[in-house]
Amino acid sequence: MKNILCFVFLFAILLLTGCKKNWDNHYGEEGSVSELDLLAYLKSQPQYSEFVLKLEETGLADELQRDQNLTIWAVSNDKMSALQSLGTDLKFILSYHINSLVYDHTKLKNGLRVMTFNGKYLTITKEGPTVYVGDASVIKGNQLCKNGVVHEITQLLKPDESIYDYLLSLGADYSMIRDSIRAMNDTVFDLANSIPIGVDATGNTVYDSVFVIANPIFDKANIRSEFANVTMFLPSNRVIEDCFDDLAELYGQFGKSFLKEDTLIAYQWIKEAIFYDKVVDNYGESDLTSAFGRLWKPTVQRINTDYKRMSNGRVYQVTKLKIPNNVHIQMIKQLFHYYEFVPDDQRDALFKLSHVTNIEPKDRDKVSFPTIGVELTYRTLLFQGNLTDNQPATLEFTPIMLERKGDGSTGYKVVEVPPGEYNLYMGFRSSAHPFVNIYVDDQPVARALNVEPSTPWNYDRSTNTVSGTKYNGWGGLVGPVTIEGSEVRSFKLKIEFAGLGKGNVETLEPYHWALIPTANNY
């Protein structure tokens, strides 16, 4: 029995020693404990007298005496002179210094967001032993009271704005994105929060109505809600205009006008690519997927990584914006008969003929598409070889397009395309056409390709044609190709005779080629 009592006594000593150690670890050397409530404690500390005076003037002091647990972020008297510069609503500002629940120093974790009395969130960050609350740091923390804790901080806190409020407050330099997001707003009746107050003469319920702002963006990344924690990549007008200028220049390099429809496609992508339903951290480590499912590649898109902290997330400034190729490029397409617009003395630089006995543009089938008011004659580039010499006729060329010269005549220009992965489509006068081998930049794309079936190989009458017609399609799929490099450039396309089908002559008649960006072509 004596031994048992000794063991119990020793265990109690160890337990008390451990409790004291845990207590010291919990509250730290700077901590203190008071039996007073928060208001009485603050009044007992003369260095907080100005802070207490403003709490009393705004009616917030009573909250510190109620039966509730709170955290107070207090400043000393010499810091209170900054209060007037933070805004005219002093109660709103001071409410930002009060949180429900007790956040002693053990609970102040890096990245913690705590709701304040004014409905805004405060963000806690830690760098080594230093605890930051918004833009302030804790200098005398863990002053524990009967109903909460006081942390003294280095400066008064200015409430952060929500991303939505910040966006609407921006000036003319951001008017494009600001006004387009605001234009998506709709005011809708909130039945759940509207109170029935009677019935009208027709028997319909009459409400003390509540209306709320709805926006499709809020459904994906709620930049307006204080309960959200989201990210926006913010482009200025200059960044967007530079992006559109780049598109217009690029389109000119492969023979397409930059139209209003292209602007709308590009701008829709921008609006869907810049919102994220999470806080984006460590920018650049990996690709991102927006709240709308759009791919954002940090290796292509540029931002300033010094973000602006918001009450419901972060805003990063975009410095360079590029619309992905597979979003804005629907088709890069040109015709083979443009060969005839190249002067004779320049053809050798662009067209390399091997074992070709004849080459000439040729008018073939005439067609009309009355529903869209189009009539045309398919014009091919016919080239022939000698079937008996066992040497395949080959046409290797640098693709060109037509352009209007200053004197009004028609000239040509070398086609340049952005690097990346494409699907190559082509069309021929398919009737009795021989088999072909196709190469891009000397790399084989298809061998012994049978292009005789009219569907999909006859001219451009198949695959993604104008709706309800057989006009201006892609043609037949040759295969995937990759334009290597990092800059927009020209490329080479080669067509080679690969044997007879149903025909009996070595005559090839290509009509067009088309590059369609794949999902991998960013």
Short mmCIF file of C-alpha atoms in Angstrom, two decimals:
data_model
loop_
_atom_site.label_atom_id
_atom_site.label_comp_id
_atom_site.label_asym_id
_atom_site.label_seq_id
_atom_site.Cartn_x
_atom_site.Cartn_y
_atom_site.Cartn_z
CA MET A 1 0.00 0.00 0.00
CA LYS A 2 2.84 2.35 0.89
CA ASN A 3 4.52 1.68 -2.47
CA ILE A 4 1.25 2.43 -4.29
CA LEU A 5 0.88 5.79 -2.49
CA CYS A 6 4.47 6.73 -3.38
CA PHE A 7 3.84 5.90 -7.04
CA VAL A 8 0.67 8.04 -7.10
CA PHE A 9 2.53 10.95 -5.47
CA LEU A 10 5.37 10.79 -8.01
CA PHE A 11 2.89 10.57 -10.91
CA ALA A 12 1.07 13.68 -9.64
CA ILE A 13 4.34 15.63 -9.48
CA LEU A 14 5.22 14.62 -13.05
CA LEU A 15 1.73 15.52 -14.23
CA LEU A 16 1.86 18.98 -12.65
CA THR A 17 5.33 19.59 -14.03
CA GLY A 18 4.15 18.58 -17.52
CA CYS A 19 1.08 20.81 -17.23
CA LYS A 20 3.20 23.80 -16.29
CA LYS A 21 5.55 23.11 -19.20
CA ASN A 22 2.59 22.85 -21.60
CA TRP A 23 1.12 26.04 -20.14
CA ASP A 24 4.41 27.89 -20.72
CA ASN A 25 4.64 26.52 -24.24
CA HIS A 26 1.02 27.46 -24.91
CA TYR A 27 1.17 31.07 -23.78
CA GLY A 28 4.84 31.84 -24.27
CA GLU A 29 6.97 34.31 -22.40
CA GLU A 30 5.04 37.32 -23.69
CA GLY A 31 1.65 35.95 -22.67
CA SER A 32 -0.35 37.11 -19.68
CA VAL A 33 -3.52 35.98 -17.91
CA SER A 34 -6.17 38.27 -16.41
CA GLU A 35 -9.40 37.55 -14.56
CA LEU A 36 -10.94 40.67 -16.10
CA ASP A 37 -13.20 40.69 -19.14
CA LEU A 38 -11.80 42.14 -22.35
CA LEU A 39 -13.16 45.66 -21.89
CA ALA A 40 -12.07 45.92 -18.25
CA TYR A 41 -8.65 44.57 -19.15
CA LEU A 42 -8.12 47.05 -21.99
CA LYS A 43 -9.20 49.89 -19.68
CA SER A 44 -6.64 48.72 -17.15
CA GLN A 45 -3.87 49.17 -19.72
CA PRO A 46 -3.27 52.91 -20.27
CA GLN A 47 -1.43 52.32 -23.58
CA TYR A 48 -4.79 51.26 -25.12
CA SER A 49 -6.91 54.16 -23.81
CA GLU A 50 -7.39 55.78 -27.26
CA PHE A 51 -8.38 52.42 -28.75
CA VAL A 52 -10.94 51.87 -25.97
CA LEU A 53 -12.32 55.41 -26.41
CA LYS A 54 -13.09 54.74 -30.08
CA LEU A 55 -14.69 51.39 -29.24
CA GLU A 56 -16.98 53.21 -26.82
CA GLU A 57 -17.80 55.99 -29.29
CA THR A 58 -18.84 53.46 -31.95
CA GLY A 59 -20.85 51.25 -29.55
CA LEU A 60 -18.48 48.30 -29.93
CA ALA A 61 -17.21 48.37 -26.34
CA ASP A 62 -20.34 46.61 -25.08
CA GLU A 63 -19.48 43.57 -27.22
CA LEU A 64 -16.35 43.06 -25.13
CA GLN A 65 -18.42 42.55 -21.95
CA ARG A 66 -20.94 40.09 -23.31
CA ASP A 67 -21.01 36.34 -22.66
CA GLN A 68 -18.98 35.50 -25.76
CA ASN A 69 -15.39 34.64 -26.55
CA LEU A 70 -13.54 37.13 -28.73
CA THR A 71 -10.15 38.03 -30.15
CA ILE A 72 -9.14 41.70 -30.16
CA TRP A 73 -6.43 43.17 -32.35
CA ALA A 74 -5.47 46.31 -30.40
CA VAL A 75 -3.04 49.13 -31.10
CA SER A 76 -1.30 51.47 -28.73
CA ASN A 77 -2.23 55.14 -28.44
CA ASP A 78 0.57 56.35 -30.73
CA LYS A 79 -0.87 54.28 -33.59
CA MET A 80 -4.43 55.60 -33.32
CA SER A 81 -3.72 58.82 -35.26
CA ALA A 82 -3.97 56.79 -38.49
CA LEU A 83 -7.64 55.97 -37.90
CA GLN A 84 -9.09 58.92 -39.82
CA SER A 85 -7.05 58.09 -42.92
CA LEU A 86 -8.63 54.64 -43.19
CA GLY A 87 -12.12 55.91 -44.04
CA THR A 88 -15.17 57.65 -42.64
CA ASP A 89 -17.00 54.58 -41.29
CA LEU A 90 -15.10 54.19 -38.03
CA LYS A 91 -17.36 51.43 -36.74
CA PHE A 92 -16.74 49.37 -39.87
CA ILE A 93 -12.99 49.83 -39.49
CA LEU A 94 -12.86 49.06 -35.78
CA SER A 95 -15.14 46.04 -36.24
CA TYR A 96 -12.35 44.67 -38.40
CA HIS A 97 -10.28 44.42 -35.20
CA ILE A 98 -12.68 42.00 -33.48
CA ASN A 99 -13.13 38.28 -34.18
CA SER A 100 -15.50 35.79 -32.67
CA LEU A 101 -13.76 32.88 -30.89
CA VAL A 102 -10.41 32.91 -29.13
CA TYR A 103 -7.35 32.77 -31.38
CA ASP A 104 -4.39 32.45 -29.02
CA HIS A 105 -0.95 32.12 -30.57
CA THR A 106 -1.22 28.34 -30.91
CA LYS A 107 -4.18 28.78 -33.26
CA LEU A 108 -2.61 31.46 -35.45
CA LYS A 109 -1.59 29.17 -38.31
CA ASN A 110 -0.14 30.35 -41.61
CA GLY A 111 -2.93 30.93 -44.13
CA LEU A 112 -5.70 31.04 -41.50
CA ARG A 113 -8.68 33.23 -42.48
CA VAL A 114 -10.86 34.54 -39.66
CA MET A 115 -14.17 36.38 -40.01
CA THR A 116 -14.31 39.78 -38.33
CA PHE A 117 -17.28 41.65 -36.89
CA ASN A 118 -17.65 43.72 -40.08
CA GLY A 119 -18.16 40.59 -42.22
CA LYS A 120 -14.70 40.71 -43.78
CA TYR A 121 -12.02 38.07 -43.43
CA LEU A 122 -8.59 38.66 -41.93
CA THR A 123 -5.69 36.57 -43.25
CA ILE A 124 -2.98 35.30 -40.91
CA THR A 125 0.52 34.66 -42.24
CA LYS A 126 3.65 33.53 -40.44
CA GLU A 127 7.28 34.15 -41.34
CA GLY A 128 9.50 32.41 -38.84
CA PRO A 129 8.45 33.50 -35.35
CA THR A 130 6.63 36.60 -36.63
CA VAL A 131 2.84 36.52 -36.97
CA TYR A 132 1.26 38.91 -39.48
CA VAL A 133 -2.36 39.97 -39.42
CA GLY A 134 -3.12 41.64 -42.71
CA ASP A 135 -0.38 44.25 -43.06
CA ALA A 136 0.36 44.42 -39.32
CA SER A 137 2.47 42.14 -37.16
CA VAL A 138 1.82 40.98 -33.59
CA ILE A 139 4.19 42.63 -31.10
CA LYS A 140 2.55 41.78 -27.78
CA GLY A 141 0.29 38.78 -28.12
CA ASN A 142 -1.57 36.33 -25.95
CA GLN A 143 -2.98 38.74 -23.37
CA LEU A 144 -5.59 36.29 -22.10
CA CYS A 145 -8.73 37.53 -20.40
CA LYS A 146 -11.87 35.98 -18.93
CA ASN A 147 -13.71 36.06 -22.26
CA GLY A 148 -10.99 36.17 -24.90
CA VAL A 149 -7.55 37.29 -25.90
CA VAL A 150 -5.90 40.59 -26.88
CA HIS A 151 -3.06 40.78 -29.41
CA GLU A 152 -1.29 44.10 -29.79
CA ILE A 153 -0.33 44.80 -33.40
CA THR A 154 1.95 47.31 -35.08
CA GLN A 155 -0.72 49.33 -36.90
CA LEU A 156 -4.44 49.71 -37.42
CA LEU A 157 -5.92 47.34 -39.97
CA LYS A 158 -7.53 48.57 -43.18
CA PRO A 159 -10.32 46.20 -44.26
CA ASP A 160 -9.50 44.36 -47.47
CA GLU A 161 -11.92 44.67 -50.39
CA SER A 162 -13.52 41.72 -52.10
CA ILE A 163 -12.27 40.98 -55.60
CA TYR A 164 -15.63 42.10 -57.00
CA ASP A 165 -15.63 45.45 -55.17
CA TYR A 166 -12.01 46.04 -56.17
CA LEU A 167 -12.79 45.25 -59.80
CA LEU A 168 -15.70 47.71 -59.90
CA SER A 169 -13.54 50.44 -58.32
CA LEU A 170 -10.88 50.27 -61.02
CA GLY A 171 -10.37 53.21 -63.35
CA ALA A 172 -10.37 53.64 -67.13
CA ASP A 173 -7.20 51.57 -67.61
CA TYR A 174 -9.21 48.45 -66.73
CA SER A 175 -12.56 49.43 -68.23
CA MET A 176 -12.70 46.55 -70.73
CA ILE A 177 -12.68 43.74 -68.19
CA ARG A 178 -14.46 45.80 -65.50
CA ASP A 179 -17.41 46.76 -67.69
CA SER A 180 -17.77 43.36 -69.34
CA ILE A 181 -17.98 41.59 -65.97
CA ARG A 182 -20.45 44.17 -64.65
CA ALA A 183 -22.56 43.80 -67.81
CA MET A 184 -23.07 40.13 -66.93
CA ASN A 185 -24.85 41.08 -63.68
CA ASP A 186 -28.55 40.40 -63.29
CA THR A 187 -30.80 41.47 -60.42
CA VAL A 188 -32.98 38.52 -59.36
CA PHE A 189 -35.71 38.00 -56.78
CA ASP A 190 -34.47 36.12 -53.70
CA LEU A 191 -37.49 34.08 -52.62
CA ALA A 192 -35.73 32.39 -49.70
CA ASN A 193 -34.97 35.70 -47.99
CA SER A 194 -38.13 37.60 -48.97
CA ILE A 195 -40.87 37.83 -46.31
CA PRO A 196 -44.54 37.21 -47.23
CA ILE A 197 -46.61 40.22 -46.10
CA GLY A 198 -50.01 39.50 -47.65
CA VAL A 199 -52.03 38.42 -50.66
CA ASP A 200 -53.08 40.59 -53.59
CA ALA A 201 -56.53 40.72 -55.22
CA THR A 202 -55.68 37.85 -57.57
CA GLY A 203 -54.57 35.56 -54.76
CA ASN A 204 -50.83 35.92 -55.32
CA THR A 205 -48.53 36.26 -52.34
CA VAL A 206 -47.10 39.73 -51.79
CA TYR A 207 -43.54 39.87 -50.44
CA ASP A 208 -41.32 42.34 -48.70
CA SER A 209 -38.96 41.56 -51.54
CA VAL A 210 -35.23 40.98 -51.41
CA PHE A 211 -33.23 41.15 -54.62
CA VAL A 212 -29.68 39.92 -55.15
CA ILE A 213 -27.07 40.32 -57.87
CA ALA A 214 -26.50 37.17 -59.93
CA ASN A 215 -23.64 36.64 -62.34
CA PRO A 216 -22.48 33.44 -64.11
CA ILE A 217 -18.99 34.06 -62.77
CA PHE A 218 -20.27 33.87 -59.18
CA ASP A 219 -21.44 30.30 -59.87
CA LYS A 220 -17.89 29.22 -60.74
CA ALA A 221 -15.67 31.51 -58.66
CA ASN A 222 -17.65 33.78 -56.36
CA ILE A 223 -15.54 36.92 -56.42
CA ARG A 224 -18.29 38.78 -54.53
CA SER A 225 -18.75 36.43 -51.56
CA GLU A 226 -16.78 36.97 -48.38
CA PHE A 227 -16.99 33.23 -47.74
CA ALA A 228 -15.08 32.42 -50.94
CA ASN A 229 -11.32 32.11 -51.32
CA VAL A 230 -10.61 32.61 -55.01
CA THR A 231 -8.15 34.12 -57.49
CA MET A 232 -8.39 36.52 -60.42
CA PHE A 233 -5.74 37.22 -63.07
CA LEU A 234 -6.43 40.86 -64.00
CA PRO A 235 -5.52 42.17 -67.48
CA SER A 236 -5.48 45.90 -68.21
CA ASN A 237 -6.89 47.40 -71.41
CA ARG A 238 -3.34 47.70 -72.72
CA VAL A 239 -2.64 44.00 -72.17
CA ILE A 240 -5.89 42.99 -73.90
CA GLU A 241 -5.30 45.38 -76.82
CA ASP A 242 -1.74 44.07 -77.25
CA CYS A 243 -3.15 40.54 -77.27
CA PHE A 244 -5.61 41.46 -80.03
CA ASP A 245 -2.87 43.24 -82.01
CA ASP A 246 -0.77 40.07 -81.84
CA LEU A 247 -3.72 38.05 -83.16
CA ALA A 248 -4.29 40.43 -86.06
CA GLU A 249 -0.61 40.26 -87.01
CA LEU A 250 -0.62 36.46 -86.76
CA TYR A 251 -3.74 36.15 -88.91
CA GLY A 252 -2.07 38.25 -91.58
CA GLN A 253 0.80 35.75 -91.70
CA PHE A 254 -1.46 32.90 -92.81
CA GLY A 255 -4.01 34.84 -94.84
CA LYS A 256 -6.97 35.49 -92.59
CA SER A 257 -8.66 38.76 -91.63
CA PHE A 258 -9.08 39.47 -87.91
CA LEU A 259 -12.84 39.89 -87.67
CA LYS A 260 -15.29 40.90 -84.95
CA GLU A 261 -16.18 37.22 -84.52
CA ASP A 262 -12.53 36.47 -83.75
CA THR A 263 -12.49 39.23 -81.13
CA LEU A 264 -15.56 37.75 -79.43
CA ILE A 265 -14.01 34.26 -79.35
CA ALA A 266 -10.79 35.63 -77.88
CA TYR A 267 -12.54 37.79 -75.30
CA GLN A 268 -14.77 34.93 -74.18
CA TRP A 269 -11.65 32.87 -73.53
CA ILE A 270 -10.12 35.70 -71.51
CA LYS A 271 -13.18 36.00 -69.27
CA GLU A 272 -13.25 32.26 -68.69
CA ALA A 273 -9.50 31.84 -68.14
CA ILE A 274 -8.85 34.51 -65.48
CA PHE A 275 -11.01 33.21 -62.60
CA TYR A 276 -10.04 30.34 -60.25
CA ASP A 277 -12.09 28.75 -57.47
CA LYS A 278 -9.03 28.49 -55.23
CA VAL A 279 -6.10 30.61 -54.09
CA VAL A 280 -3.34 30.27 -56.68
CA ASP A 281 -0.01 29.93 -54.93
CA ASN A 282 3.49 29.13 -56.24
CA TYR A 283 2.64 30.47 -59.69
CA GLY A 284 4.67 28.86 -62.44
CA GLU A 285 5.17 25.44 -60.90
CA SER A 286 2.46 23.79 -63.02
CA ASP A 287 -0.30 24.48 -65.52
CA LEU A 288 -3.60 25.75 -64.14
CA THR A 289 -7.22 25.02 -64.98
CA SER A 290 -9.63 27.89 -64.46
CA ALA A 291 -13.04 27.68 -62.78
CA PHE A 292 -14.47 27.46 -66.32
CA GLY A 293 -12.15 24.63 -67.37
CA ARG A 294 -9.78 26.78 -69.45
CA LEU A 295 -6.10 25.83 -69.55
CA TRP A 296 -3.63 28.49 -68.39
CA LYS A 297 0.05 27.84 -69.06
CA PRO A 298 2.40 29.98 -66.93
CA THR A 299 5.16 29.32 -69.48
CA VAL A 300 3.10 31.31 -72.00
CA GLN A 301 0.96 33.71 -69.97
CA ARG A 302 2.82 36.30 -67.89
CA ILE A 303 1.78 37.82 -64.57
CA ASN A 304 3.30 39.90 -61.80
CA THR A 305 3.63 37.38 -58.96
CA ASP A 306 3.41 40.15 -56.34
CA TYR A 307 -0.31 39.69 -55.84
CA LYS A 308 -2.79 42.04 -54.20
CA ARG A 309 -4.38 40.49 -51.11
CA MET A 310 -8.18 40.65 -51.07
CA SER A 311 -10.73 39.77 -48.39
CA ASN A 312 -11.79 36.73 -50.43
CA GLY A 313 -8.62 35.77 -52.24
CA ARG A 314 -5.93 37.27 -54.46
CA VAL A 315 -5.59 39.40 -57.59
CA TYR A 316 -2.57 39.03 -59.88
CA GLN A 317 -1.79 41.58 -62.59
CA VAL A 318 -1.45 40.06 -66.08
CA THR A 319 1.48 41.50 -68.04
CA LYS A 320 1.31 39.36 -71.21
CA LEU A 321 -1.70 37.50 -72.59
CA LYS A 322 -1.92 34.99 -75.43
CA ILE A 323 -5.05 33.29 -76.71
CA PRO A 324 -4.25 29.57 -77.24
CA ASN A 325 -3.96 28.55 -80.88
CA ASN A 326 -6.63 25.86 -80.51
CA VAL A 327 -9.09 28.48 -79.28
CA HIS A 328 -8.79 31.21 -81.89
CA ILE A 329 -7.46 29.37 -84.96
CA GLN A 330 -10.28 27.42 -86.56
CA MET A 331 -8.43 26.56 -89.78
CA ILE A 332 -5.32 27.59 -91.74
CA LYS A 333 -6.10 26.78 -95.36
CA GLN A 334 -4.76 27.64 -98.82
CA LEU A 335 -5.09 26.35 -102.40
CA PHE A 336 -2.44 24.69 -104.54
CA HIS A 337 -3.18 26.56 -107.75
CA TYR A 338 -1.73 29.75 -106.19
CA TYR A 339 1.45 28.41 -107.81
CA GLU A 340 0.41 30.37 -110.91
CA PHE A 341 0.78 33.73 -109.08
CA VAL A 342 4.49 33.16 -108.44
CA PRO A 343 6.70 34.71 -111.14
CA ASP A 344 8.75 32.19 -113.11
CA ASP A 345 12.05 33.50 -111.76
CA GLN A 346 10.91 32.94 -108.17
CA ARG A 347 9.32 29.50 -108.47
CA ASP A 348 12.48 27.48 -107.98
CA ALA A 349 12.89 28.99 -104.51
CA LEU A 350 9.45 27.82 -103.47
CA PHE A 351 8.63 24.76 -105.61
CA LYS A 352 10.94 21.79 -106.04
CA LEU A 353 9.84 19.35 -108.76
CA SER A 354 11.30 15.86 -109.08
CA HIS A 355 10.54 13.57 -112.03
CA VAL A 356 7.70 15.86 -113.10
CA THR A 357 7.01 16.03 -116.83
CA ASN A 358 4.26 18.66 -116.67
CA ILE A 359 2.71 21.03 -114.13
CA GLU A 360 -0.20 23.43 -114.70
CA PRO A 361 -3.25 24.87 -112.91
CA LYS A 362 -6.43 23.27 -114.18
CA ASP A 363 -10.09 24.31 -114.01
CA ARG A 364 -12.28 21.36 -113.16
CA ASP A 365 -15.81 20.99 -111.79
CA LYS A 366 -18.12 24.00 -111.58
CA VAL A 367 -20.52 24.05 -108.64
CA SER A 368 -22.99 26.37 -106.93
CA PHE A 369 -24.28 26.66 -103.38
CA PRO A 370 -27.50 28.66 -103.75
CA THR A 371 -28.31 28.75 -100.02
CA ILE A 372 -25.22 30.88 -99.39
CA GLY A 373 -25.03 32.53 -102.83
CA VAL A 374 -21.70 31.02 -103.89
CA GLU A 375 -20.67 29.78 -107.34
CA LEU A 376 -17.17 28.54 -108.07
CA THR A 377 -14.99 26.39 -110.28
CA TYR A 378 -12.61 24.04 -108.51
CA ARG A 379 -9.12 24.82 -109.79
CA THR A 380 -6.37 22.31 -109.06
CA LEU A 381 -2.62 22.16 -109.59
CA LEU A 382 -2.06 19.22 -111.93
CA PHE A 383 1.39 17.64 -112.13
CA GLN A 384 2.43 14.50 -114.00
CA GLY A 385 5.23 11.97 -114.07
CA ASN A 386 6.43 9.24 -116.39
CA LEU A 387 4.95 5.99 -115.18
CA THR A 388 7.54 3.95 -117.10
CA ASP A 389 10.67 5.44 -115.50
CA ASN A 390 9.87 4.03 -112.03
CA GLN A 391 10.73 7.41 -110.52
CA PRO A 392 7.86 8.90 -108.51
CA ALA A 393 6.73 12.38 -109.45
CA THR A 394 7.19 14.65 -106.44
CA LEU A 395 6.13 18.21 -105.64
CA GLU A 396 7.81 19.80 -102.60
CA PHE A 397 6.85 23.39 -101.90
CA THR A 398 6.66 26.16 -99.34
CA PRO A 399 2.94 27.00 -98.91
CA ILE A 400 1.90 30.43 -100.12
CA MET A 401 -1.19 32.61 -100.04
CA LEU A 402 -2.49 35.44 -102.17
CA GLU A 403 -2.26 39.11 -101.29
CA ARG A 404 -3.36 42.32 -102.98
CA LYS A 405 -0.48 44.51 -104.13
CA GLY A 406 -0.40 48.29 -103.89
CA ASP A 407 -1.18 48.63 -107.60
CA GLY A 408 -4.30 46.46 -107.25
CA SER A 409 -2.77 43.36 -108.83
CA THR A 410 -2.63 39.96 -107.12
CA GLY A 411 0.63 38.69 -105.70
CA TYR A 412 1.70 36.04 -103.25
CA LYS A 413 3.13 35.77 -99.76
CA VAL A 414 4.72 32.86 -97.92
CA VAL A 415 2.41 31.36 -95.27
CA GLU A 416 3.76 31.38 -91.71
CA VAL A 417 2.10 29.49 -88.88
CA PRO A 418 2.62 29.32 -85.11
CA PRO A 419 4.49 26.24 -83.88
CA GLY A 420 2.59 23.37 -82.35
CA GLU A 421 0.62 20.26 -83.17
CA TYR A 422 -1.93 20.25 -86.00
CA ASN A 423 -4.03 17.81 -87.95
CA LEU A 424 -3.23 18.06 -91.66
CA TYR A 425 -6.21 17.81 -94.01
CA MET A 426 -6.07 17.85 -97.81
CA GLY A 427 -8.32 17.66 -100.85
CA PHE A 428 -7.74 16.42 -104.41
CA ARG A 429 -9.67 15.91 -107.60
CA SER A 430 -10.21 12.42 -106.30
CA SER A 431 -11.58 10.61 -109.34
CA ALA A 432 -9.07 7.87 -110.36
CA HIS A 433 -6.38 9.65 -108.34
CA PRO A 434 -3.19 7.70 -107.57
CA PHE A 435 -2.04 6.84 -104.05
CA VAL A 436 0.24 9.45 -102.46
CA ASN A 437 2.91 9.85 -99.82
CA ILE A 438 2.69 13.07 -97.78
CA TYR A 439 5.54 14.73 -95.88
CA VAL A 440 5.79 17.90 -93.78
CA ASP A 441 9.27 19.33 -93.23
CA ASP A 442 10.70 16.07 -94.59
CA GLN A 443 8.85 14.01 -91.97
CA PRO A 444 6.43 11.37 -93.31
CA VAL A 445 2.80 11.98 -92.36
CA ALA A 446 1.09 9.33 -94.50
CA ARG A 447 2.32 6.63 -96.89
CA ALA A 448 0.42 5.07 -99.77
CA LEU A 449 -2.60 7.17 -98.88
CA ASN A 450 -5.69 6.33 -100.91
CA VAL A 451 -7.29 9.67 -101.82
CA GLU A 452 -9.58 8.26 -104.54
CA PRO A 453 -12.81 8.00 -102.46
CA SER A 454 -14.82 11.16 -103.07
CA THR A 455 -15.70 11.30 -99.39
CA PRO A 456 -13.69 12.82 -97.82
CA TRP A 457 -11.04 13.54 -100.48
CA ASN A 458 -12.88 15.25 -103.33
CA TYR A 459 -11.81 18.91 -103.12
CA ASP A 460 -12.96 20.51 -99.83
CA ARG A 461 -16.49 19.13 -99.91
CA SER A 462 -16.22 17.09 -96.69
CA THR A 463 -15.53 17.52 -92.98
CA ASN A 464 -16.68 20.62 -91.14
CA THR A 465 -18.18 22.33 -94.17
CA VAL A 466 -20.40 25.41 -94.03
CA SER A 467 -23.63 24.26 -92.39
CA GLY A 468 -26.10 22.73 -94.83
CA THR A 469 -23.63 22.74 -97.72
CA LYS A 470 -20.52 20.99 -99.07
CA TYR A 471 -18.63 24.28 -99.19
CA ASN A 472 -15.26 25.17 -97.64
CA GLY A 473 -14.63 22.04 -95.57
CA TRP A 474 -11.38 20.59 -94.27
CA GLY A 475 -11.28 17.63 -96.65
CA GLY A 476 -9.69 14.30 -95.72
CA LEU A 477 -7.47 13.74 -92.68
CA VAL A 478 -3.87 13.00 -93.66
CA GLY A 479 -2.54 12.82 -90.10
CA PRO A 480 -1.06 14.80 -87.21
CA VAL A 481 1.96 17.04 -87.79
CA THR A 482 4.12 19.14 -85.51
CA ILE A 483 5.54 22.48 -86.58
CA GLU A 484 8.67 22.66 -84.48
CA GLY A 485 10.21 25.77 -82.98
CA SER A 486 9.23 28.67 -80.77
CA GLU A 487 8.41 31.34 -83.37
CA VAL A 488 5.90 31.70 -86.18
CA ARG A 489 7.49 30.28 -89.34
CA SER A 490 7.00 28.79 -92.79
CA PHE A 491 7.07 25.04 -93.47
CA LYS A 492 7.41 22.62 -96.38
CA LEU A 493 4.79 20.22 -97.74
CA LYS A 494 5.65 17.36 -100.11
CA ILE A 495 3.34 15.20 -102.25
CA GLU A 496 4.81 12.07 -103.82
CA PHE A 497 3.30 9.54 -106.23
CA ALA A 498 2.91 6.19 -104.41
CA GLY A 499 1.25 3.93 -106.96
CA LEU A 500 -1.87 3.61 -109.09
CA GLY A 501 -5.35 3.05 -107.83
CA LYS A 502 -8.09 2.64 -110.41
CA GLY A 503 -6.37 4.99 -112.83
CA ASN A 504 -3.62 4.23 -115.30
CA VAL A 505 -1.61 7.47 -115.46
CA GLU A 506 0.78 9.19 -113.05
CA THR A 507 -1.30 12.35 -112.75
CA LEU A 508 -1.76 14.07 -109.37
CA GLU A 509 -4.20 16.94 -108.74
CA PRO A 510 -4.05 18.45 -105.26
CA TYR A 511 -6.67 21.11 -104.54
CA HIS A 512 -6.02 22.43 -101.02
CA TRP A 513 -4.30 21.85 -97.71
CA ALA A 514 -5.53 22.81 -94.21
CA LEU A 515 -3.95 22.80 -90.76
CA ILE A 516 -6.32 22.41 -87.80
CA PRO A 517 -4.80 22.98 -84.32
CA THR A 518 -5.17 20.00 -81.99
CA ALA A 519 -6.08 20.19 -78.31
CA ASN A 520 -2.32 20.15 -77.58
CA ASN A 521 -1.63 23.26 -79.65
CA TYR A 522 -1.55 26.07 -77.09
#
